[in-house]
Short mmCIF file of C-alpha atoms in Angstrom, two decimals:
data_model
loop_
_atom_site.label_atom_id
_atom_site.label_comp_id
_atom_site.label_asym_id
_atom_site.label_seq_id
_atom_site.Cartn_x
_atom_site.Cartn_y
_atom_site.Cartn_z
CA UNK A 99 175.35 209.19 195.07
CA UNK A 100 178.60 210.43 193.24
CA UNK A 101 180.29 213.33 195.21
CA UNK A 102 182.86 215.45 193.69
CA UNK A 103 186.51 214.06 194.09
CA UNK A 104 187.48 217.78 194.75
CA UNK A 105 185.52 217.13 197.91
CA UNK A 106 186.35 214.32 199.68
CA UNK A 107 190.24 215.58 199.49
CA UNK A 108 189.27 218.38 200.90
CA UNK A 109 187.40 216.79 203.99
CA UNK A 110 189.77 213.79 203.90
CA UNK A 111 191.97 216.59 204.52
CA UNK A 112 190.75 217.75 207.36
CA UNK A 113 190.45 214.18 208.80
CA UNK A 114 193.61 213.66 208.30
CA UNK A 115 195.34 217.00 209.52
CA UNK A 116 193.58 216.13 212.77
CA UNK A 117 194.89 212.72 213.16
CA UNK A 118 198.48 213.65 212.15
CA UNK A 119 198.00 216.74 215.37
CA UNK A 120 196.89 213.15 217.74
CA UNK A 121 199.50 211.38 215.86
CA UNK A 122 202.78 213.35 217.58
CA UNK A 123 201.23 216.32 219.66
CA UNK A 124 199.38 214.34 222.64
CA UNK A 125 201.21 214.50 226.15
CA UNK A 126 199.12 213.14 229.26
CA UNK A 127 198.24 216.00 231.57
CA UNK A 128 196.40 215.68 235.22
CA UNK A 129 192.90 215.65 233.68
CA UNK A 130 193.65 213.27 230.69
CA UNK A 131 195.45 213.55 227.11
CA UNK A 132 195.73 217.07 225.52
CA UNK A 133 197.43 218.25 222.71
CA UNK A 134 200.32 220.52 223.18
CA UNK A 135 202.63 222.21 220.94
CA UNK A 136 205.82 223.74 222.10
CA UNK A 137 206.22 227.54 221.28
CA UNK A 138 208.36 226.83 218.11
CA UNK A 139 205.90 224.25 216.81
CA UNK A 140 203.11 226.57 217.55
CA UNK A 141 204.63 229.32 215.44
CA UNK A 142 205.43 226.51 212.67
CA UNK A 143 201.87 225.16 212.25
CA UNK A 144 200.45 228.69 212.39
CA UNK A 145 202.44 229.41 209.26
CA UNK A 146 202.35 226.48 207.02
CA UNK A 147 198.77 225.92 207.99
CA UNK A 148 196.88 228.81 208.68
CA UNK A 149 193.35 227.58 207.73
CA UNK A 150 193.28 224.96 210.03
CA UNK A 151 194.63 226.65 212.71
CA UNK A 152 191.53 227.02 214.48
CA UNK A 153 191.11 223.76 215.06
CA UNK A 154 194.33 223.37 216.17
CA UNK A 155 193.48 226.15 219.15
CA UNK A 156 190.04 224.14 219.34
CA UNK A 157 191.46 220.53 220.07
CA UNK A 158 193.94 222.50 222.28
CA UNK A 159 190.84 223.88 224.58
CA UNK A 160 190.05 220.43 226.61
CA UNK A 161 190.86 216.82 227.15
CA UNK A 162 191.21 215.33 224.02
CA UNK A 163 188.49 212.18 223.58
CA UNK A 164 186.62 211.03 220.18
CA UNK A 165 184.05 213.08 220.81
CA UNK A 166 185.85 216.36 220.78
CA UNK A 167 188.04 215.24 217.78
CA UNK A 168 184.78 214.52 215.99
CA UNK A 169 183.14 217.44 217.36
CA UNK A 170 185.78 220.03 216.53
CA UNK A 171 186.26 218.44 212.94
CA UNK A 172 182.42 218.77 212.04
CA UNK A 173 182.37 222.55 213.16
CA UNK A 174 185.84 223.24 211.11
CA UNK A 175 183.94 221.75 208.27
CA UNK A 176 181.17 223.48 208.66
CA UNK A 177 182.60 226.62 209.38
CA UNK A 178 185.28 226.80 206.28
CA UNK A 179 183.93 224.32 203.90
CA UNK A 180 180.56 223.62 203.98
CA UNK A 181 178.92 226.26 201.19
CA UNK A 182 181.93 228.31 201.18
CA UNK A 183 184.29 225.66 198.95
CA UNK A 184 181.78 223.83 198.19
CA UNK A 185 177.81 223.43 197.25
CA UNK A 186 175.67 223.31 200.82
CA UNK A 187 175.39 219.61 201.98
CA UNK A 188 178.11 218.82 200.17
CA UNK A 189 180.33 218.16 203.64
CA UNK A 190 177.20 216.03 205.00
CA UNK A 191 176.99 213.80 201.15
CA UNK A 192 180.97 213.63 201.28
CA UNK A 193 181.04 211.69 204.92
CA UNK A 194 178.12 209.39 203.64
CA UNK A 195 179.66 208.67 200.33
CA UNK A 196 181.70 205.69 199.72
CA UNK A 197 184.77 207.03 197.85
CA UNK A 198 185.18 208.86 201.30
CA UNK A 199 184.87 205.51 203.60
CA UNK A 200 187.67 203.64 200.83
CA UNK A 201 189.87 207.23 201.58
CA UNK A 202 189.25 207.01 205.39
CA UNK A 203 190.45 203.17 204.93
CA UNK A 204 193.23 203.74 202.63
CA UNK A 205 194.95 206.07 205.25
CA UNK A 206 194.48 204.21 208.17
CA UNK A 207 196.03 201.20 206.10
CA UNK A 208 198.79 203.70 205.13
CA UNK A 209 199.53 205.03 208.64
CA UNK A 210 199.82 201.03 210.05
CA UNK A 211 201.96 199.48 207.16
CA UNK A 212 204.45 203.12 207.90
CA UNK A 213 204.20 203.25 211.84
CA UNK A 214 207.84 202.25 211.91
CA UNK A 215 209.02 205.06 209.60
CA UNK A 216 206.78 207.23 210.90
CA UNK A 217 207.52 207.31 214.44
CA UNK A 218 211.09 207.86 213.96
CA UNK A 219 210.66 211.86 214.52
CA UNK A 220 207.83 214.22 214.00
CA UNK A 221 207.29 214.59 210.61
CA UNK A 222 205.75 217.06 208.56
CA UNK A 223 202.01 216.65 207.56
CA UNK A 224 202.87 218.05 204.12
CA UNK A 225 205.68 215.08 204.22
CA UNK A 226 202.83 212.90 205.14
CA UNK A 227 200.31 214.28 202.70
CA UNK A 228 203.52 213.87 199.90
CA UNK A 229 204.38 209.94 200.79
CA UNK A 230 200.85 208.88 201.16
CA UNK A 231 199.90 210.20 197.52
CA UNK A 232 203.24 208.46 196.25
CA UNK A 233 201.71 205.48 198.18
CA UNK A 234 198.35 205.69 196.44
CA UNK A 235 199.73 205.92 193.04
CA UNK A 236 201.32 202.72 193.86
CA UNK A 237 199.88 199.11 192.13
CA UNK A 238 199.36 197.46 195.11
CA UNK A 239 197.69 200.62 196.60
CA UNK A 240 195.67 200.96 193.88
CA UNK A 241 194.67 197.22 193.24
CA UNK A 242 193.65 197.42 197.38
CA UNK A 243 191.40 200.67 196.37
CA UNK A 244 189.57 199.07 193.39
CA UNK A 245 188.94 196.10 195.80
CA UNK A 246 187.59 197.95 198.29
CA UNK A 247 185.11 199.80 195.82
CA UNK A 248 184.53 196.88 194.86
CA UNK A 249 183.36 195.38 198.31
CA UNK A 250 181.93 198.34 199.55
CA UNK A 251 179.89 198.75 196.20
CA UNK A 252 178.28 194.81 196.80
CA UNK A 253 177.64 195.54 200.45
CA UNK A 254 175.21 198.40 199.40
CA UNK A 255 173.97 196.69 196.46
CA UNK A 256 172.88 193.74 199.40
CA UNK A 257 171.36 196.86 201.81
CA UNK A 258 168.01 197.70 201.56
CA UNK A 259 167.49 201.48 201.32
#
């Protein structure tokens, strides 16, 4: 099933907005890992990213664990994107499509081969967003994408449905 490109940014998005908040916010408290911001940083995010502020103030709320993460991510979606940017179960098609599992695979790739670079001070997620595109327009990028297409496309083709 072909979703529309427009649409797995936009989710990918989301994804990766969270994991860039994990990334450099988390600080371990009494009752496990939480997010925190400092005042300035607070004030920062609320301007550059107002739409997703919410689930910064949502991931702020508890313990962080992979549930909440997952859990506040699927209500954001649902909330903001699901039939409002895009067609209902769009969101649901998106995070069963393929060309959002290569995405999801591309930035984790991205993230390990730039750990060193990216842990020398907090950087932006707009910076982030800016390198890793620069990064996918890459050849070598863009050679590992078609492979994994490519893979992904033979392990369904093998899957019984």
């Amino acid at each position: 099933m072909s979703v529309p490109k427009a649409a797995v940014r936009e989710v990918a998005k989301v994804f990766h907005f969270e994991f860039w908040l994990r990334y450099y916010f988390i600080q371990e408290a009494e009752d496990g890992l939480r997010l925190v911001l400092s005042p300035e940083q607070e004030m920062q995010m609320r301007r550059s990213f107002p739409e997703m502020w919410e689930l910064v103030e949502r991931l702020q709320e508890e313990p962080l664990s992979p549930q909440l993460s997952q859990q506040a991510v699927g209500e954001y979606l649902q909330l903001y994107v699901e039939g409002k940017k895009f067609a209902p179960n769009t969101v649901p098609n998106v995070l069963d499509s393929k060309d959002f599992e290569v995405e999801m695979y591309l930035f984790d790739t991205w993230v390990e081969l730039h750990e060193d670079q990216l842990m020398e001070k907090i950087y932006g997620f707009d910076w982030w967003m800016h390198v890793y595109e620069k990064w996918r327009e890459g050849e070598g990028a863009k050679h590992m994408e078609q492979s994994l297409k490519n893979q992904v496309k033979q392990h369904s083709s093998t899957t019984v449905h």
